[in-house]
GROMACS .gro file of C-alpha atoms in nm:
model
  299
    1UNK     CA    1   4.029  -9.048  -7.183
    2UNK     CA    2   4.348  -8.854  -7.136
    3UNK     CA    3   4.565  -8.728  -7.422
    4UNK     CA    4   4.892  -8.799  -7.250
    5UNK     CA    5   5.182  -9.028  -7.333
    6UNK     CA    6   5.271  -9.346  -7.149
    7UNK     CA    7   5.601  -9.488  -7.031
    8UNK     CA    8   5.746  -9.783  -7.222
    9UNK     CA    9   5.598 -10.082  -7.033
   10UNK     CA   10   5.917 -10.283  -7.087
   11UNK     CA   11   6.127 -10.037  -6.888
   12UNK     CA   12   6.157 -10.018  -6.512
   13UNK     CA   13   6.022  -9.726  -6.315
   14UNK     CA   14   6.370  -9.577  -6.281
   15UNK     CA   15   6.407  -9.586  -6.660
   16UNK     CA   16   6.079  -9.416  -6.751
   17UNK     CA   17   6.102  -9.219  -7.073
   18UNK     CA   18   5.914  -8.899  -7.154
   19UNK     CA   19   5.668  -8.938  -7.439
   20UNK     CA   20   5.532  -8.648  -7.645
   21UNK     CA   21   5.161  -8.661  -7.727
   22UNK     CA   22   5.058  -8.623  -8.090
   23UNK     CA   23   4.864  -8.307  -8.012
   24UNK     CA   24   4.957  -7.942  -7.966
   25UNK     CA   25   4.756  -7.638  -7.858
   26UNK     CA   26   4.583  -7.609  -8.196
   27UNK     CA   27   4.474  -7.975  -8.216
   28UNK     CA   28   4.439  -8.108  -7.860
   29UNK     CA   29   4.084  -8.242  -7.818
   30UNK     CA   30   3.850  -8.085  -7.566
   31UNK     CA   31   3.781  -8.342  -7.295
   32UNK     CA   32   3.555  -8.339  -6.988
   33UNK     CA   33   3.580  -8.458  -6.631
   34UNK     CA   34   3.322  -8.429  -6.353
   35UNK     CA   35   3.388  -8.306  -5.998
   36UNK     CA   36   3.177  -8.116  -5.743
   37UNK     CA   37   2.880  -8.161  -5.975
   38UNK     CA   38   3.061  -7.964  -6.248
   39UNK     CA   39   3.157  -8.092  -6.593
   40UNK     CA   40   3.496  -7.928  -6.647
   41UNK     CA   41   3.619  -7.876  -7.005
   42UNK     CA   42   3.994  -7.920  -7.050
   43UNK     CA   43   4.271  -7.985  -7.301
   44UNK     CA   44   4.584  -8.182  -7.216
   45UNK     CA   45   4.895  -8.211  -7.431
   46UNK     CA   46   5.274  -8.203  -7.424
   47UNK     CA   47   5.544  -8.423  -7.279
   48UNK     CA   48   5.410  -8.669  -7.025
   49UNK     CA   49   5.603  -8.808  -6.733
   50UNK     CA   50   5.687  -8.481  -6.557
   51UNK     CA   51   5.480  -8.276  -6.314
   52UNK     CA   52   5.198  -8.124  -6.525
   53UNK     CA   53   5.138  -7.749  -6.545
   54UNK     CA   54   4.778  -7.643  -6.486
   55UNK     CA   55   4.689  -7.304  -6.638
   56UNK     CA   56   4.440  -7.066  -6.470
   57UNK     CA   57   4.290  -6.808  -6.705
   58UNK     CA   58   4.229  -6.431  -6.700
   59UNK     CA   59   3.905  -6.228  -6.675
   60UNK     CA   60   3.661  -6.338  -6.949
   61UNK     CA   61   3.919  -6.586  -7.078
   62UNK     CA   62   3.855  -6.938  -7.210
   63UNK     CA   63   4.059  -7.231  -7.339
   64UNK     CA   64   4.119  -7.031  -7.657
   65UNK     CA   65   4.255  -6.712  -7.499
   66UNK     CA   66   4.596  -6.866  -7.424
   67UNK     CA   67   4.891  -6.798  -7.656
   68UNK     CA   68   5.000  -7.114  -7.844
   69UNK     CA   69   5.358  -6.983  -7.845
   70UNK     CA   70   5.353  -7.011  -7.464
   71UNK     CA   71   5.155  -7.331  -7.427
   72UNK     CA   72   5.332  -7.520  -7.709
   73UNK     CA   73   5.666  -7.382  -7.593
   74UNK     CA   74   5.620  -7.520  -7.242
   75UNK     CA   75   5.470  -7.842  -7.382
   76UNK     CA   76   5.804  -7.927  -7.542
   77UNK     CA   77   5.936  -8.025  -7.198
   78UNK     CA   78   5.622  -8.046  -6.982
   79UNK     CA   79   5.264  -8.169  -6.990
   80UNK     CA   80   5.025  -7.874  -7.020
   81UNK     CA   81   4.666  -7.876  -6.890
   82UNK     CA   82   4.430  -7.595  -6.989
   83UNK     CA   83   4.082  -7.588  -6.836
   84UNK     CA   84   3.769  -7.377  -6.793
   85UNK     CA   85   3.671  -7.330  -6.429
   86UNK     CA   86   3.310  -7.374  -6.318
   87UNK     CA   87   3.057  -7.195  -6.538
   88UNK     CA   88   3.322  -7.064  -6.778
   89UNK     CA   89   3.246  -7.117  -7.149
   90UNK     CA   90   3.219  -7.492  -7.216
   91UNK     CA   91   3.231  -7.599  -6.849
   92UNK     CA   92   2.897  -7.653  -6.674
   93UNK     CA   93   2.763  -7.499  -6.355
   94UNK     CA   94   2.777  -7.141  -6.233
   95UNK     CA   95   3.086  -6.929  -6.179
   96UNK     CA   96   3.118  -6.851  -5.806
   97UNK     CA   97   3.169  -6.494  -5.686
   98UNK     CA   98   3.488  -6.544  -5.482
   99UNK     CA   99   3.837  -6.653  -5.578
  100UNK     CA  100   3.842  -6.886  -5.278
  101UNK     CA  101   3.550  -7.083  -5.428
  102UNK     CA  102   3.710  -7.075  -5.774
  103UNK     CA  103   4.026  -7.212  -5.616
  104UNK     CA  104   3.832  -7.493  -5.445
  105UNK     CA  105   3.674  -7.587  -5.779
  106UNK     CA  106   4.017  -7.587  -5.946
  107UNK     CA  107   4.146  -7.822  -5.675
  108UNK     CA  108   3.849  -8.055  -5.735
  109UNK     CA  109   3.924  -8.052  -6.109
  110UNK     CA  110   4.293  -8.136  -6.057
  111UNK     CA  111   4.211  -8.421  -5.820
  112UNK     CA  112   3.945  -8.554  -6.059
  113UNK     CA  113   4.226  -8.604  -6.312
  114UNK     CA  114   4.397  -8.828  -6.057
  115UNK     CA  115   4.687  -8.587  -6.004
  116UNK     CA  116   4.860  -8.559  -5.667
  117UNK     CA  117   5.122  -8.294  -5.757
  118UNK     CA  118   5.112  -8.013  -6.013
  119UNK     CA  119   5.278  -7.688  -6.105
  120UNK     CA  120   5.039  -7.395  -6.138
  121UNK     CA  121   5.048  -7.105  -6.384
  122UNK     CA  122   4.800  -6.826  -6.319
  123UNK     CA  123   4.748  -6.518  -6.535
  124UNK     CA  124   4.566  -6.206  -6.407
  125UNK     CA  125   4.268  -6.320  -6.196
  126UNK     CA  126   4.396  -6.671  -6.267
  127UNK     CA  127   4.698  -6.574  -6.059
  128UNK     CA  128   4.467  -6.483  -5.771
  129UNK     CA  129   4.291  -6.819  -5.804
  130UNK     CA  130   4.633  -6.988  -5.813
  131UNK     CA  131   4.726  -6.831  -5.480
  132UNK     CA  132   4.404  -6.967  -5.329
  133UNK     CA  133   4.485  -7.316  -5.464
  134UNK     CA  134   4.824  -7.300  -5.291
  135UNK     CA  135   4.666  -7.183  -4.964
  136UNK     CA  136   4.391  -7.447  -4.963
  137UNK     CA  137   4.592  -7.744  -5.093
  138UNK     CA  138   4.963  -7.676  -5.039
  139UNK     CA  139   5.046  -8.046  -5.072
  140UNK     CA  140   4.912  -8.040  -5.429
  141UNK     CA  141   5.130  -7.753  -5.557
  142UNK     CA  142   5.501  -7.795  -5.633
  143UNK     CA  143   5.578  -7.455  -5.795
  144UNK     CA  144   5.385  -7.141  -5.890
  145UNK     CA  145   5.413  -6.901  -6.183
  146UNK     CA  146   5.212  -6.580  -6.132
  147UNK     CA  147   5.180  -6.356  -6.438
  148UNK     CA  148   5.033  -6.004  -6.446
  149UNK     CA  149   4.847  -6.055  -6.121
  150UNK     CA  150   4.786  -5.914  -5.775
  151UNK     CA  151   4.705  -6.017  -5.423
  152UNK     CA  152   4.429  -5.989  -5.169
  153UNK     CA  153   4.391  -5.615  -5.117
  154UNK     CA  154   4.577  -5.526  -5.438
  155UNK     CA  155   4.639  -5.156  -5.506
  156UNK     CA  156   4.429  -5.085  -5.815
  157UNK     CA  157   4.426  -4.706  -5.779
  158UNK     CA  158   4.598  -4.651  -6.116
  159UNK     CA  159   4.427  -4.936  -6.304
  160UNK     CA  160   4.267  -4.847  -6.639
  161UNK     CA  161   4.072  -5.173  -6.649
  162UNK     CA  162   3.723  -5.022  -6.630
  163UNK     CA  163   3.778  -4.777  -6.915
  164UNK     CA  164   3.952  -5.035  -7.137
  165UNK     CA  165   3.688  -5.305  -7.094
  166UNK     CA  166   3.409  -5.047  -7.116
  167UNK     CA  167   3.491  -4.949  -7.476
  168UNK     CA  168   3.379  -5.105  -7.803
  169UNK     CA  169   3.642  -5.242  -8.041
  170UNK     CA  170   3.630  -5.319  -8.411
  171UNK     CA  171   3.720  -5.592  -8.460
  172UNK     CA  172   3.626  -5.712  -8.111
  173UNK     CA  173   3.956  -5.903  -8.072
  174UNK     CA  174   4.141  -5.569  -8.065
  175UNK     CA  175   4.027  -5.533  -7.704
  176UNK     CA  176   4.322  -5.759  -7.623
  177UNK     CA  177   4.568  -5.524  -7.792
  178UNK     CA  178   4.471  -5.264  -7.529
  179UNK     CA  179   4.458  -5.510  -7.240
  180UNK     CA  180   4.782  -5.700  -7.302
  181UNK     CA  181   5.015  -5.463  -7.493
  182UNK     CA  182   5.152  -5.108  -7.467
  183UNK     CA  183   5.083  -4.838  -7.730
  184UNK     CA  184   5.438  -4.860  -7.869
  185UNK     CA  185   5.485  -4.974  -8.228
  186UNK     CA  186   5.691  -5.275  -8.121
  187UNK     CA  187   5.442  -5.386  -7.859
  188UNK     CA  188   5.141  -5.346  -8.090
  189UNK     CA  189   5.321  -5.549  -8.358
  190UNK     CA  190   5.377  -5.821  -8.100
  191UNK     CA  191   5.008  -5.796  -8.013
  192UNK     CA  192   4.895  -5.850  -8.371
  193UNK     CA  193   5.126  -6.152  -8.395
  194UNK     CA  194   4.970  -6.285  -8.072
  195UNK     CA  195   4.618  -6.246  -8.213
  196UNK     CA  196   4.717  -6.434  -8.529
  197UNK     CA  197   4.855  -6.721  -8.321
  198UNK     CA  198   4.555  -6.723  -8.088
  199UNK     CA  199   4.302  -6.745  -8.371
  200UNK     CA  200   4.463  -7.037  -8.556
  201UNK     CA  201   4.251  -7.300  -8.384
  202UNK     CA  202   3.933  -7.373  -8.580
  203UNK     CA  203   3.704  -7.546  -8.325
  204UNK     CA  204   3.693  -7.263  -8.075
  205UNK     CA  205   3.549  -7.244  -7.726
  206UNK     CA  206   3.236  -7.028  -7.681
  207UNK     CA  207   3.282  -6.687  -7.519
  208UNK     CA  208   3.196  -6.653  -7.151
  209UNK     CA  209   2.841  -6.561  -7.053
  210UNK     CA  210   2.719  -6.265  -6.850
  211UNK     CA  211   2.687  -6.475  -6.534
  212UNK     CA  212   3.060  -6.550  -6.544
  213UNK     CA  213   3.151  -6.185  -6.611
  214UNK     CA  214   2.936  -6.064  -6.321
  215UNK     CA  215   3.073  -6.330  -6.085
  216UNK     CA  216   3.433  -6.255  -6.178
  217UNK     CA  217   3.376  -5.882  -6.122
  218UNK     CA  218   3.222  -5.958  -5.781
  219UNK     CA  219   3.524  -6.175  -5.693
  220UNK     CA  220   3.760  -5.892  -5.789
  221UNK     CA  221   3.567  -5.651  -5.566
  222UNK     CA  222   3.573  -5.895  -5.275
  223UNK     CA  223   3.948  -5.947  -5.318
  224UNK     CA  224   4.025  -5.575  -5.325
  225UNK     CA  225   3.822  -5.520  -5.007
  226UNK     CA  226   4.086  -5.715  -4.813
  227UNK     CA  227   4.294  -5.397  -4.815
  228UNK     CA  228   4.082  -5.274  -4.522
  229UNK     CA  229   4.161  -5.584  -4.315
  230UNK     CA  230   4.453  -5.583  -4.070
  231UNK     CA  231   4.724  -5.828  -4.175
  232UNK     CA  232   4.577  -5.871  -4.523
  233UNK     CA  233   4.919  -5.977  -4.659
  234UNK     CA  234   4.977  -6.246  -4.398
  235UNK     CA  235   4.830  -6.524  -4.612
  236UNK     CA  236   5.114  -6.478  -4.864
  237UNK     CA  237   5.367  -6.581  -4.600
  238UNK     CA  238   5.203  -6.925  -4.587
  239UNK     CA  239   5.268  -6.987  -4.959
  240UNK     CA  240   5.614  -7.137  -4.933
  241UNK     CA  241   5.641  -7.298  -5.277
  242UNK     CA  242   5.905  -7.157  -5.514
  243UNK     CA  243   5.726  -6.883  -5.707
  244UNK     CA  244   5.812  -6.700  -6.027
  245UNK     CA  245   5.638  -6.361  -6.053
  246UNK     CA  246   5.626  -6.229  -6.412
  247UNK     CA  247   5.511  -5.878  -6.499
  248UNK     CA  248   5.517  -5.603  -6.758
  249UNK     CA  249   5.700  -5.278  -6.690
  250UNK     CA  250   5.370  -5.086  -6.707
  251UNK     CA  251   5.068  -5.306  -6.643
  252UNK     CA  252   4.759  -5.084  -6.676
  253UNK     CA  253   4.516  -5.362  -6.574
  254UNK     CA  254   4.674  -5.488  -6.249
  255UNK     CA  255   4.939  -5.222  -6.179
  256UNK     CA  256   5.298  -5.345  -6.178
  257UNK     CA  257   5.351  -5.231  -5.817
  258UNK     CA  258   5.150  -5.531  -5.697
  259UNK     CA  259   5.407  -5.772  -5.838
  260UNK     CA  260   5.676  -5.606  -5.627
  261UNK     CA  261   5.456  -5.664  -5.321
  262UNK     CA  262   5.412  -6.029  -5.416
  263UNK     CA  263   5.786  -6.081  -5.460
  264UNK     CA  264   5.872  -5.902  -5.137
  265UNK     CA  265   5.608  -6.085  -4.927
  266UNK     CA  266   5.609  -6.440  -5.060
  267UNK     CA  267   5.884  -6.634  -4.876
  268UNK     CA  268   6.041  -6.792  -5.186
  269UNK     CA  269   5.971  -6.571  -5.488
  270UNK     CA  270   6.167  -6.416  -5.773
  271UNK     CA  271   6.049  -6.141  -6.008
  272UNK     CA  272   6.095  -6.089  -6.382
  273UNK     CA  273   5.997  -5.754  -6.538
  274UNK     CA  274   5.984  -5.730  -6.916
  275UNK     CA  275   6.055  -5.393  -7.087
  276UNK     CA  276   5.795  -5.185  -7.276
  277UNK     CA  277   5.524  -5.430  -7.177
  278UNK     CA  278   5.177  -5.435  -7.028
  279UNK     CA  279   4.942  -5.693  -6.876
  280UNK     CA  280   5.027  -5.969  -7.126
  281UNK     CA  281   5.404  -5.937  -7.103
  282UNK     CA  282   5.462  -6.310  -7.159
  283UNK     CA  283   5.267  -6.289  -7.485
  284UNK     CA  284   5.497  -6.009  -7.603
  285UNK     CA  285   5.810  -6.211  -7.521
  286UNK     CA  286   5.689  -6.573  -7.553
  287UNK     CA  287   6.022  -6.733  -7.643
  288UNK     CA  288   6.204  -6.557  -7.359
  289UNK     CA  289   5.926  -6.639  -7.113
  290UNK     CA  290   5.924  -7.007  -7.213
  291UNK     CA  291   6.301  -7.028  -7.168
  292UNK     CA  292   6.291  -6.862  -6.826
  293UNK     CA  293   5.985  -7.053  -6.707
  294UNK     CA  294   6.136  -7.383  -6.822
  295UNK     CA  295   6.455  -7.305  -6.629
  296UNK     CA  296   6.253  -7.215  -6.319
  297UNK     CA  297   6.035  -7.525  -6.333
  298UNK     CA  298   6.330  -7.754  -6.396
  299UNK     CA  299   6.561  -7.614  -6.129
   0.00000   0.00000   0.00000
């Protein structure tokens, strides 16, 4: 069962019309599809008939950690597919300990939906998984959007990730104010608005388990170790799809410098930097991001 629209059967293929599903981020049903022995949880909504956008999530993130302002915004002109990778929250199986394996599982999920071409949006470690999808199955990927992410061998020397995730927050959701937003009054106000949007959905995904957290941390460590390998950037030169790199002016989780490296090394990439912003820059400027991403995807 797929929650997507259908073309008018009385029209020819050349006259297909785009049909909006009845659902949005807050109401799209959680569905399941099996591939590689994994039961993947996903939600699918938006305007059918175009190349779908498959979202790859951040560290400890689930279906309910996306910003509805971003997903619903893009769903006005595109079909949006959110999913939990193997072992994450409501998906079955175990989370693997490398991004290459996570990428292979994502490819299996996409193909299990019967899709032969998709656009990919990856946020944080989801951006690293997205790169691996493009490397392993280039024929599947039309365009890439990489948000707040890095590369194999990323420079994390100034990252504050360990100290931020190592603290206790009350309420617990305020962790994401530190992760995604700067300390400025304007950015924190945007962060509180993001949390309000994010928590609107009532039937929420479970949080990730310790196995997923440990596996994701191991994958991060393995990815960073590439910095000691000669030619560790060479794989980026094989990703020839048009790529939009989006970043905050001061990302304290995956330092902003890494997005410059991505833009300079990928053969067909452009870079957007948002002012007074951190890891979740597109959640601070959702309307602007949706406009720019829609232009990029449609060009």
